[in-house]
Tab-separated table of C-alpha atoms and ligand atoms in Angstrom:
chain	number	residue	atom	x	y	z
A	232	MET	CA	137.834	98.515	82.345
A	233	ASN	CA	135.067	101.113	81.711
A	234	GLN	CA	132.404	98.530	81.569
A	235	THR	CA	133.144	96.842	84.893
A	236	LEU	CA	133.420	100.221	86.536
A	237	THR	CA	130.173	101.442	85.079
A	238	MET	CA	128.221	98.459	86.485
A	239	THR	CA	129.195	99.306	90.032
A	240	PHE	CA	128.674	103.129	89.922
A	241	GLN	CA	125.817	104.815	91.652
A	242	ASN	CA	124.258	108.154	90.997
A	243	SER	CA	124.321	109.521	94.591
A	244	LEU	CA	126.315	112.124	96.368
A	245	GLU	CA	127.469	109.628	99.019
A	246	PHE	CA	128.773	107.281	96.442
A	247	ALA	CA	130.676	110.068	94.568
A	248	GLN	CA	132.106	111.206	97.928
A	249	GLN	CA	133.357	107.735	98.726
A	250	LEU	CA	135.151	107.818	95.403
A	251	ASP	CA	136.776	111.103	96.362
A	252	VAL	CA	137.827	109.767	99.664
A	253	ALA	CA	139.564	106.844	97.981
A	254	ASP	CA	141.133	109.148	95.274
A	255	LYS	CA	144.875	109.547	95.746
A	256	LEU	CA	144.711	112.748	93.735
A	257	SER	CA	141.920	114.492	95.567
A	258	ARG	CA	144.351	116.436	97.658
A	259	TYR	CA	145.610	118.184	94.587
A	260	ARG	CA	142.345	120.056	94.320
A	261	GLN	CA	143.687	122.504	96.952
A	262	GLU	CA	146.588	123.280	94.711
A	263	PHE	CA	144.270	125.211	92.269
A	264	HIS	CA	142.179	128.349	92.313
A	265	TYR	CA	138.598	127.999	91.358
A	266	PRO	CA	136.141	130.681	90.041
A	267	GLN	CA	133.165	131.175	92.222
A	268	VAL	CA	129.526	131.155	91.164
A	269	ASN	CA	126.851	131.767	93.827
A	270	GLY	CA	129.509	131.675	96.459
A	271	LYS	CA	130.777	128.134	95.535
A	272	ASP	CA	133.604	126.713	93.595
A	273	VAL	CA	132.509	126.047	90.052
A	274	VAL	CA	132.416	122.529	88.379
A	275	TYR	CA	135.045	123.139	85.838
A	276	PHE	CA	134.772	121.247	82.623
A	277	THR	CA	136.934	123.426	80.417
A	278	GLY	CA	140.390	122.440	81.316
A	279	ASN	CA	140.601	121.486	77.609
A	280	SER	CA	140.383	125.251	76.791
A	281	LEU	CA	142.143	126.937	79.711
A	282	GLY	CA	143.285	124.994	82.752
A	283	LEU	CA	142.804	126.408	86.222
A	284	GLN	CA	145.551	128.401	87.882
A	285	PRO	CA	147.872	126.423	90.102
A	286	LYS	CA	148.264	128.364	93.316
A	287	ARG	CA	152.019	128.042	93.151
A	288	ALA	CA	152.107	129.886	89.818
A	289	GLN	CA	151.994	133.147	91.703
A	290	LYS	CA	155.129	132.415	93.596
A	291	PHE	CA	157.052	131.516	90.498
A	292	VAL	CA	155.980	134.698	88.779
A	293	ASP	CA	156.667	136.869	91.943
A	294	GLU	CA	160.137	135.364	92.045
A	295	VAL	CA	160.940	136.625	88.586
A	296	MET	CA	159.348	140.072	89.237
A	297	ASN	CA	161.479	140.313	92.402
A	298	ASP	CA	164.725	139.231	90.722
A	299	TRP	CA	164.041	141.729	88.011
A	300	LYS	CA	163.431	144.443	90.641
A	301	GLU	CA	166.558	143.629	92.585
A	302	LEU	CA	168.965	142.381	90.060
A	303	ALA	CA	167.861	143.913	86.764
A	304	VAL	CA	170.202	142.728	84.011
A	305	GLU	CA	172.287	140.664	86.414
A	306	GLY	CA	169.198	138.392	86.814
A	307	HIS	CA	170.131	136.699	83.514
A	308	PHE	CA	173.086	135.060	85.327
A	309	TYR	CA	172.533	135.743	89.075
A	310	ALA	CA	168.907	135.132	89.754
A	311	GLU	CA	168.004	132.138	91.798
A	312	LYS	CA	166.838	130.518	88.643
A	313	PRO	CA	169.000	132.405	86.091
A	314	TRP	CA	167.032	133.610	83.081
A	315	TRP	CA	169.573	132.817	80.369
A	316	ASP	CA	168.890	129.023	80.706
A	317	TYR	CA	165.622	129.195	82.614
A	318	HIS	CA	163.727	127.384	79.835
A	319	GLU	CA	166.004	124.324	80.294
A	320	ARG	CA	164.351	123.726	83.599
A	321	LEU	CA	161.294	122.682	81.776
A	322	ALA	CA	162.734	120.056	79.481
A	323	ALA	CA	163.032	117.162	81.831
A	324	GLY	CA	159.482	117.451	83.126
A	325	LEU	CA	157.988	118.058	79.757
A	326	GLY	CA	159.908	115.087	78.362
A	327	LYS	CA	158.186	112.880	80.822
A	328	VAL	CA	154.851	114.260	79.947
A	329	VAL	CA	155.256	113.689	76.185
A	330	GLY	CA	157.472	110.581	76.213
A	331	ALA	CA	160.611	112.275	74.961
A	332	LYS	CA	164.243	112.657	75.994
A	333	PRO	CA	164.849	116.129	77.530
A	334	GLU	CA	166.946	117.111	74.605
A	335	GLU	CA	164.001	116.450	72.185
A	336	VAL	CA	161.741	119.114	73.658
A	337	SER	CA	161.865	122.901	73.996
A	338	VAL	CA	159.599	125.728	75.099
A	339	MET	CA	159.070	128.800	72.953
A	340	ASN	CA	156.643	131.074	71.150
A	341	THR	CA	153.029	129.925	70.772
A	342	LEU	CA	151.587	126.920	69.091
A	343	THR	CA	150.554	128.174	65.673
A	344	VAL	CA	153.868	129.989	65.464
A	345	ASN	CA	155.762	126.838	66.206
A	346	LEU	CA	153.836	124.833	63.774
A	347	HIS	CA	154.908	127.278	61.088
A	348	LEU	CA	158.488	127.171	62.190
A	349	LEU	CA	158.523	123.323	62.199
A	350	MET	CA	157.028	123.307	58.712
A	351	VAL	CA	160.126	125.152	57.578
A	352	SER	CA	162.053	122.003	58.580
A	353	PHE	CA	159.575	119.251	57.861
A	354	TYR	CA	157.450	120.489	55.010
A	355	ARG	CA	159.735	120.571	52.062
A	356	PRO	CA	157.574	119.874	49.043
A	357	THR	CA	158.911	118.810	45.627
A	358	ASN	CA	156.917	118.722	42.415
A	359	LYS	CA	156.409	114.961	42.990
A	360	ARG	CA	156.024	114.858	46.715
A	361	PHE	CA	154.073	117.806	47.945
A	362	LYS	CA	150.870	116.616	49.663
A	363	ILE	CA	149.858	117.072	53.242
A	364	LEU	CA	147.431	114.644	54.958
A	365	CYS	CA	145.274	115.920	57.798
A	366	GLU	CA	141.868	115.251	59.354
A	367	GLU	CA	138.823	117.039	57.964
A	368	LYS	CA	137.659	120.022	59.904
A	369	ALA	CA	140.909	120.303	61.805
A	370	PHE	CA	141.122	123.113	64.354
A	371	PRO	CA	140.848	126.299	62.242
A	372	SER	CA	144.274	127.662	63.076
A	373	ASP	CA	145.835	124.403	61.810
A	374	GLN	CA	143.849	124.640	58.581
A	375	TYR	CA	144.944	128.315	57.997
A	376	MET	CA	148.513	127.303	58.813
A	377	LEU	CA	148.536	124.418	56.328
A	378	GLN	CA	146.795	126.384	53.623
A	379	SER	CA	149.166	129.318	53.892
A	380	GLN	CA	152.229	127.064	53.943
A	381	VAL	CA	151.072	125.257	50.852
A	382	LYS	CA	150.476	128.542	48.987
A	383	PHE	CA	153.790	129.894	50.171
A	384	HIS	CA	155.437	126.945	48.377
A	385	GLY	CA	153.422	127.712	45.235
A	386	PHE	CA	150.900	124.911	45.439
A	387	ASP	CA	147.097	125.059	45.518
A	388	PRO	CA	145.571	123.894	48.739
A	389	LYS	CA	143.001	121.944	46.685
A	390	ASP	CA	145.633	119.804	45.236
A	391	ALA	CA	148.041	119.685	48.093
A	392	ILE	CA	145.837	119.144	51.168
A	393	VAL	CA	144.301	115.753	51.552
A	394	GLU	CA	141.640	115.549	54.258
A	395	VAL	CA	140.557	112.204	55.757
A	396	LYS	CA	136.818	112.297	56.271
A	397	LYS	CA	134.591	110.629	58.736
A	398	ARG	CA	132.145	108.125	57.168
A	399	VAL	CA	128.681	109.298	56.559
A	400	GLY	CA	126.613	109.040	59.758
A	401	GLU	CA	129.673	108.465	61.941
A	402	HIS	CA	131.156	110.866	64.512
A	403	SER	CA	134.731	109.728	64.601
A	404	TRP	CA	137.559	108.791	62.168
A	405	ARG	CA	138.502	105.253	61.518
A	406	THR	CA	142.205	104.416	61.761
A	407	GLU	CA	141.947	102.129	58.706
A	408	ASP	CA	140.602	105.041	56.608
A	409	ILE	CA	143.478	107.209	57.652
A	410	ILE	CA	146.006	104.388	56.850
A	411	ASP	CA	144.302	103.673	53.553
A	412	LYS	CA	144.545	107.279	52.541
A	413	ILE	CA	148.126	107.477	53.420
A	414	SER	CA	148.917	104.452	51.283
A	415	GLU	CA	146.857	105.868	48.429
A	416	VAL	CA	148.693	109.198	48.375
A	417	GLY	CA	151.936	107.242	48.765
A	418	ASP	CA	154.993	108.789	47.276
A	419	GLU	CA	153.124	112.053	46.678
A	420	LEU	CA	152.839	112.429	50.432
A	421	ALA	CA	155.238	114.964	51.982
A	422	LEU	CA	153.710	115.281	55.436
A	423	VAL	CA	151.092	113.828	57.729
A	424	LEU	CA	149.925	116.381	60.328
A	425	ILE	CA	146.969	115.652	62.503
A	426	GLY	CA	145.652	116.789	65.892
A	427	GLY	CA	146.533	113.857	68.205
A	428	VAL	CA	143.272	114.385	70.128
A	429	ASN	CA	140.562	115.978	68.165
A	430	TYR	CA	139.316	119.150	69.819
A	431	TYR	CA	135.705	118.618	68.798
A	432	ASN	CA	134.860	115.055	69.423
A	433	GLY	CA	137.628	114.154	71.929
A	434	GLN	CA	138.912	111.264	69.743
A	435	VAL	CA	142.386	110.049	70.443
A	436	PHE	CA	144.031	109.075	67.217
A	437	ASP	CA	146.179	105.920	66.981
A	438	MET	CA	149.406	108.017	66.751
A	439	LYS	CA	151.662	104.995	66.807
A	440	SER	CA	150.197	103.223	63.794
A	441	ILE	CA	149.539	106.349	61.784
A	442	THR	CA	153.142	107.554	62.368
A	443	GLN	CA	154.498	104.150	61.342
A	444	VAL	CA	152.480	104.093	58.142
A	445	GLY	CA	153.303	107.691	57.282
A	446	LYS	CA	156.982	107.019	57.681
A	447	SER	CA	156.778	103.815	55.644
A	448	VAL	CA	155.617	105.799	52.561
A	449	GLY	CA	158.529	108.284	53.073
A	450	ALA	CA	156.540	111.191	54.593
A	451	TYR	CA	157.365	113.258	57.595
A	452	VAL	CA	154.903	112.852	60.436
A	453	GLY	CA	154.078	115.547	62.924
A	454	TRP	CA	151.311	115.958	65.596
A	455	ASP	CA	149.492	118.926	66.911
A	456	LEU	CA	149.148	117.857	70.564
A	457	ALA	CA	147.197	120.809	71.899
A	458	HIS	CA	144.438	118.567	73.288
A	459	ALA	CA	146.763	115.613	73.912
A	460	VAL	CA	149.546	116.891	76.143
A	461	GLY	CA	148.853	116.446	79.884
A	462	ASN	CA	145.784	114.419	78.860
A	463	ILE	CA	146.833	111.036	77.416
A	464	GLU	CA	149.884	108.765	77.252
A	465	LEU	CA	152.318	109.942	74.718
A	466	LYS	CA	155.497	108.143	73.482
A	467	LEU	CA	156.743	110.533	70.920
A	468	HIS	CA	160.373	109.193	70.916
A	469	ASP	CA	159.384	105.573	70.719
A	470	TRP	CA	156.627	106.084	68.103
A	471	ASN	CA	159.370	107.646	65.925
A	472	VAL	CA	157.350	110.937	65.461
A	473	ASP	CA	159.399	113.510	63.521
A	474	PHE	CA	158.014	116.565	65.338
A	475	ALA	CA	155.144	117.857	67.463
A	476	ALA	CA	153.895	121.040	69.060
A	477	TRP	CA	151.422	121.915	71.694
A	478	CYS	CA	150.074	124.887	73.691
A	479	SER	CA	150.438	124.732	77.450
A	480	TYR	CA	147.338	126.583	78.562
A	481	LYS	CA	144.870	123.704	78.146
A	482	TYR	CA	145.502	120.573	80.216
A	483	MET	CA	148.944	121.848	81.155
A	484	ASN	CA	147.484	124.729	83.303
A	485	SER	CA	150.176	127.205	82.418
A	486	GLY	CA	148.065	130.353	81.916
A	487	PRO	CA	146.257	132.167	79.102
A	488	GLY	CA	148.090	132.265	75.700
A	489	ASN	CA	151.115	130.825	77.301
A	490	ALA	CA	154.271	129.393	75.645
A	491	SER	CA	154.165	126.394	73.384
A	492	GLY	CA	156.278	123.296	73.563
A	493	ILE	CA	157.952	121.534	70.707
A	494	PHE	CA	159.326	118.086	70.128
A	495	VAL	CA	161.867	117.181	67.500
A	496	HIS	CA	163.007	113.638	67.239
A	497	GLU	CA	166.592	112.972	68.217
A	498	LYS	CA	167.465	111.809	64.679
A	499	HIS	CA	166.992	115.375	63.458
A	500	LEU	CA	168.940	117.094	66.222
A	501	GLY	CA	172.386	118.610	65.599
A	502	GLU	CA	171.942	118.669	61.823
A	503	LYS	CA	173.457	121.778	60.304
A	504	GLU	CA	171.940	121.301	56.988
A	505	ILE	CA	168.255	121.052	58.024
A	506	PRO	CA	166.208	124.075	56.746
A	507	ARG	CA	165.169	126.116	59.707
A	508	PHE	CA	164.505	129.757	60.591
A	509	GLU	CA	167.216	130.649	63.073
A	510	GLY	CA	168.014	133.092	65.795
A	511	TRP	CA	170.689	133.651	68.468
A	512	TRP	CA	168.955	131.461	71.110
A	513	GLY	CA	169.362	128.386	68.889
A	514	THR	CA	173.113	128.617	68.494
A	515	LYS	CA	175.492	126.908	70.949
A	516	LYS	CA	175.535	128.526	74.444
A	517	GLU	CA	179.242	128.195	74.674
A	518	THR	CA	179.888	130.668	71.803
A	519	ARG	CA	176.590	132.619	71.736
A	520	PHE	CA	177.905	135.612	73.511
A	521	LEU	CA	180.943	135.853	71.306
A	522	MET	CA	178.440	137.320	68.879
A	523	GLN	CA	179.958	135.494	65.854
A	524	PRO	CA	178.288	135.499	62.396
A	525	ASN	CA	178.141	131.634	62.011
A	526	PHE	CA	175.228	129.747	63.439
A	527	ASP	CA	176.271	126.596	65.341
A	528	PRO	CA	173.030	124.752	66.313
A	529	ILE	CA	172.544	123.511	69.889
A	530	ALA	CA	172.360	119.753	69.630
A	531	THR	CA	168.846	119.742	71.109
A	532	ALA	CA	165.376	120.933	70.092
A	533	ASP	CA	166.495	124.364	71.498
A	534	ALA	CA	168.146	124.876	68.100
A	535	TRP	CA	164.535	125.854	66.873
A	536	GLN	CA	164.421	128.777	69.426
A	537	LEU	CA	164.886	132.137	68.012
A	538	SER	CA	164.753	134.647	70.814
A	539	ASN	CA	165.572	134.701	74.445
A	540	PRO	CA	162.416	133.320	76.053
A	541	PRO	CA	159.788	135.292	77.838
A	542	ILE	CA	160.624	134.387	81.517
A	543	LEU	CA	157.503	135.864	83.028
A	544	SER	CA	155.550	133.632	80.900
A	545	ILE	CA	157.404	130.427	81.321
A	546	ALA	CA	157.576	130.803	85.029
A	547	PRO	CA	153.933	129.627	85.643
A	548	TYR	CA	154.497	126.848	83.111
A	549	LEU	CA	157.342	125.678	85.292
A	550	ALA	CA	155.201	125.836	88.427
A	551	SER	CA	152.593	123.639	86.671
A	552	LEU	CA	155.204	121.208	85.565
A	553	GLU	CA	156.284	120.737	89.123
A	554	LEU	CA	152.801	119.515	89.889
A	555	PHE	CA	152.839	117.120	86.902
A	556	ASP	CA	156.138	115.856	88.032
A	557	GLN	CA	154.809	115.153	91.554
A	558	VAL	CA	151.790	113.272	90.265
A	559	GLY	CA	153.042	111.710	87.129
A	560	MET	CA	151.072	110.969	83.958
A	561	ASP	CA	150.215	107.440	85.000
A	562	ALA	CA	148.305	108.413	88.065
A	563	LEU	CA	146.502	111.275	86.136
A	564	ILE	CA	145.420	108.908	83.458
A	565	GLU	CA	144.222	106.256	85.858
A	566	LYS	CA	141.972	108.837	87.546
A	567	GLN	CA	140.956	110.348	84.268
A	568	GLN	CA	139.604	107.017	82.887
A	569	LYS	CA	137.635	106.487	86.099
A	570	ILE	CA	136.214	109.893	86.392
A	571	VAL	CA	135.255	110.055	82.737
A	572	ALA	CA	133.550	106.694	82.958
A	573	TYR	CA	131.693	107.961	86.051
A	574	LEU	CA	130.692	111.145	84.125
A	575	GLU	CA	129.359	108.898	81.296
A	576	PHE	CA	127.387	106.819	83.760
A	577	ILE	CA	125.880	109.966	85.257
A	578	LEU	CA	124.908	111.245	81.838
A	579	LYS	CA	123.221	107.926	81.025
A	580	GLU	CA	121.367	107.992	84.363
A	581	ILE	CA	120.076	111.518	83.857
A	582	ASP	CA	119.145	110.620	80.278
A	583	LYS	CA	116.835	107.987	81.710
A	584	GLU	CA	115.073	110.514	83.926
A	585	VAL	CA	114.331	113.229	81.316
A	586	ASP	CA	112.661	113.469	77.948
A	587	SER	CA	115.557	114.689	75.804
A	588	SER	CA	118.313	112.361	74.946
A	589	PHE	CA	122.084	112.802	74.979
A	590	GLU	CA	124.364	111.239	72.409
A	591	ILE	CA	128.008	110.909	73.399
A	592	ILE	CA	129.856	111.455	70.140
A	593	THR	CA	133.315	110.740	71.643
A	594	PRO	CA	134.549	107.325	70.676
A	595	LYS	CA	135.938	104.827	73.098
A	596	GLU	CA	139.460	105.964	72.108
A	597	ARG	CA	139.246	108.913	74.441
A	598	GLY	CA	141.055	110.930	77.007
A	599	CYS	CA	139.544	113.570	79.301
A	600	GLN	CA	136.778	114.854	77.077
A	601	LEU	CA	133.285	113.785	76.451
A	602	SER	CA	131.463	115.640	73.633
A	603	VAL	CA	127.741	115.304	74.051
A	604	PHE	CA	125.093	115.969	71.395
A	605	LEU	CA	122.045	117.412	73.265
A	606	HIS	CA	119.055	116.272	71.140
A	607	GLY	CA	115.900	118.301	71.788
A	608	GLU	CA	117.829	120.918	73.890
A	609	GLY	CA	119.137	124.365	72.951
A	610	LYS	CA	121.699	126.938	73.999
A	611	GLU	CA	119.429	127.875	76.885
A	612	LEU	CA	120.501	124.622	78.683
A	613	PHE	CA	124.113	125.652	78.322
A	614	ASP	CA	123.304	129.161	79.695
A	615	TYR	CA	121.503	127.440	82.618
A	616	LEU	CA	124.619	125.349	83.386
A	617	MET	CA	126.850	128.408	83.279
A	618	ARG	CA	124.465	130.441	85.546
A	619	ASN	CA	124.559	127.459	88.057
A	620	GLY	CA	128.243	127.139	88.249
A	621	VAL	CA	128.922	124.438	85.679
A	622	ILE	CA	131.509	125.819	83.254
A	623	THR	CA	131.335	123.933	79.963
A	624	ASP	CA	131.734	124.928	76.376
A	625	TRP	CA	129.169	125.007	73.654
A	626	ARG	CA	129.814	124.132	70.016
A	627	GLU	CA	127.379	124.384	67.059
A	628	PRO	CA	125.210	122.460	66.568
A	629	ASN	CA	124.105	121.737	70.105
A	630	VAL	CA	127.259	120.012	71.414
A	631	ILE	CA	128.686	120.529	74.880
A	632	ARG	CA	132.184	119.432	75.613
A	633	LEU	CA	132.899	118.140	79.249
A	634	ALA	CA	136.459	117.630	80.220
A	635	PRO	CA	136.841	116.707	83.869
A	636	ALA	CA	140.586	117.261	84.343
A	637	PRO	CA	141.707	114.577	86.883
A	638	PHE	CA	143.998	117.165	88.609
A	639	TYR	CA	141.203	119.237	90.066
A	640	CYS	CA	137.757	117.760	89.292
A	641	SER	CA	136.127	115.529	91.821
A	642	TYR	CA	133.659	112.603	91.620
A	643	ALA	CA	131.232	114.841	93.584
A	644	ASP	CA	131.483	117.424	90.854
A	645	MET	CA	130.204	114.857	88.379
A	646	TYR	CA	127.216	114.065	90.613
A	647	ILE	CA	126.522	117.752	91.182
A	648	PHE	CA	126.707	118.384	87.427
A	649	GLY	CA	124.129	115.611	86.836
A	650	GLN	CA	121.751	117.225	89.218
A	651	ILE	CA	122.077	120.662	87.726
A	652	LEU	CA	121.765	119.246	84.179
A	653	LYS	CA	118.464	117.473	85.184
A	654	GLU	CA	116.997	120.639	86.785
A	655	GLY	CA	117.991	122.636	83.648
A	656	ILE	CA	116.162	120.246	81.391
A	657	LEU	CA	113.152	119.871	83.636
A	658	ASN	CA	112.816	123.628	84.028
A	659	SER	CA	113.177	124.443	80.331
B	1021	PLP	C1	143.952	125.252	71.056
B	1021	PLP	C2	144.471	124.845	69.732
B	1021	PLP	C3	145.236	125.768	68.977
B	1021	PLP	C4	145.509	127.144	69.495
B	1021	PLP	O1	146.528	127.690	68.766
B	1021	PLP	P1	147.371	128.942	69.462
B	1021	PLP	O2	148.368	129.172	68.427
B	1021	PLP	O3	147.873	128.575	70.808
B	1021	PLP	O4	146.398	130.089	69.582
B	1021	PLP	C5	145.747	125.332	67.776
B	1021	PLP	N1	145.479	124.041	67.312
B	1021	PLP	C6	144.676	123.138	67.980
B	1021	PLP	C7	144.425	121.796	67.468
B	1021	PLP	C8	144.141	123.579	69.247
B	1021	PLP	O5	143.366	122.702	69.914
């Protein structure tokens, strides 16, 4: 699809604006707040880091503030959206985003915390089967999480953590290398835990195949979906994934540091014997307030909840999910493929007009993000872009990451970015 599209693209404002007119999602731009630079809405490429604020988020937060003001403790049961089961309102929408049944998802805590909690259930090493397979240079928090878990269980990360490397000279991982490594580690493998979309190069892993092979050697398979949720198609239930977790402030637009989501496959639900750190919000609702000493797990992923949830924080998440529900992942992905292809086209056109050269290190298995190696350019170019209203992010050595979120980025933004990029290079 990308190739046929690329052939018909043009690097002009008129052409970009035509694409915007034809874009069914263009009206959703007005659902978001944009930072201003030089009196104009920015071109926002960092939805993979912190999504823009949906305008309706304010209303959802105000509603909770108001209920708290007027009802105080009674808000738990008598608010318009009662707090005691407020989190359940997110499950159906989230289930659609990640390809899960509503009972397989829950919202709680933050991402790294949830990964630790899920490791209690799904990393249960024995002397024979104790290894964890992950990608090399995983997001640092995931590396620290894995290392500390392994040490907690008395193993040495050097022995227990198996990193799949990229081949020399290549920028992405090969599925066959991951699969070979899983087979090689075989019955020593306790867990596969990989970031479903790599934060650095934007690669989308073949979660279906990797999960299948991981399960076939008897390991648990989990995914960190920080960069995948709200970005690419996920079918966690059908892929037979054991567990997953994600943050909601990237493509899910829920607000800084906001609550994380978890997925636990149906087959693990309602088990009393599964090891798990537990709290009162995981026990059955019917008997929770009897304050009895025995824990009776809710038969959903909510069993992993410990505390009563922070309502003020999940309110904007619910607002954002309402938008996802209106648009649907299919439409978002359709626009995403086209706008990313257009961005790629623009980069290649500008590349022809300037001396330096860009190398796109994101493979064709991609979602929203293009990671671009700027040969011959330095951080000054990044600073120039920021000063001129293009918000991107910079990673050593010389990589900018561009993620045009389909919800709120326009085709005209891609054209404008290309022009500012060209000026920045020519002026440097
Ligand atoms: C963004 C991100 C995180 C962030 O973790 P928090 O616990 O939300 O601070 C963790 N892992 C990956 C892969 C990420 O992309």
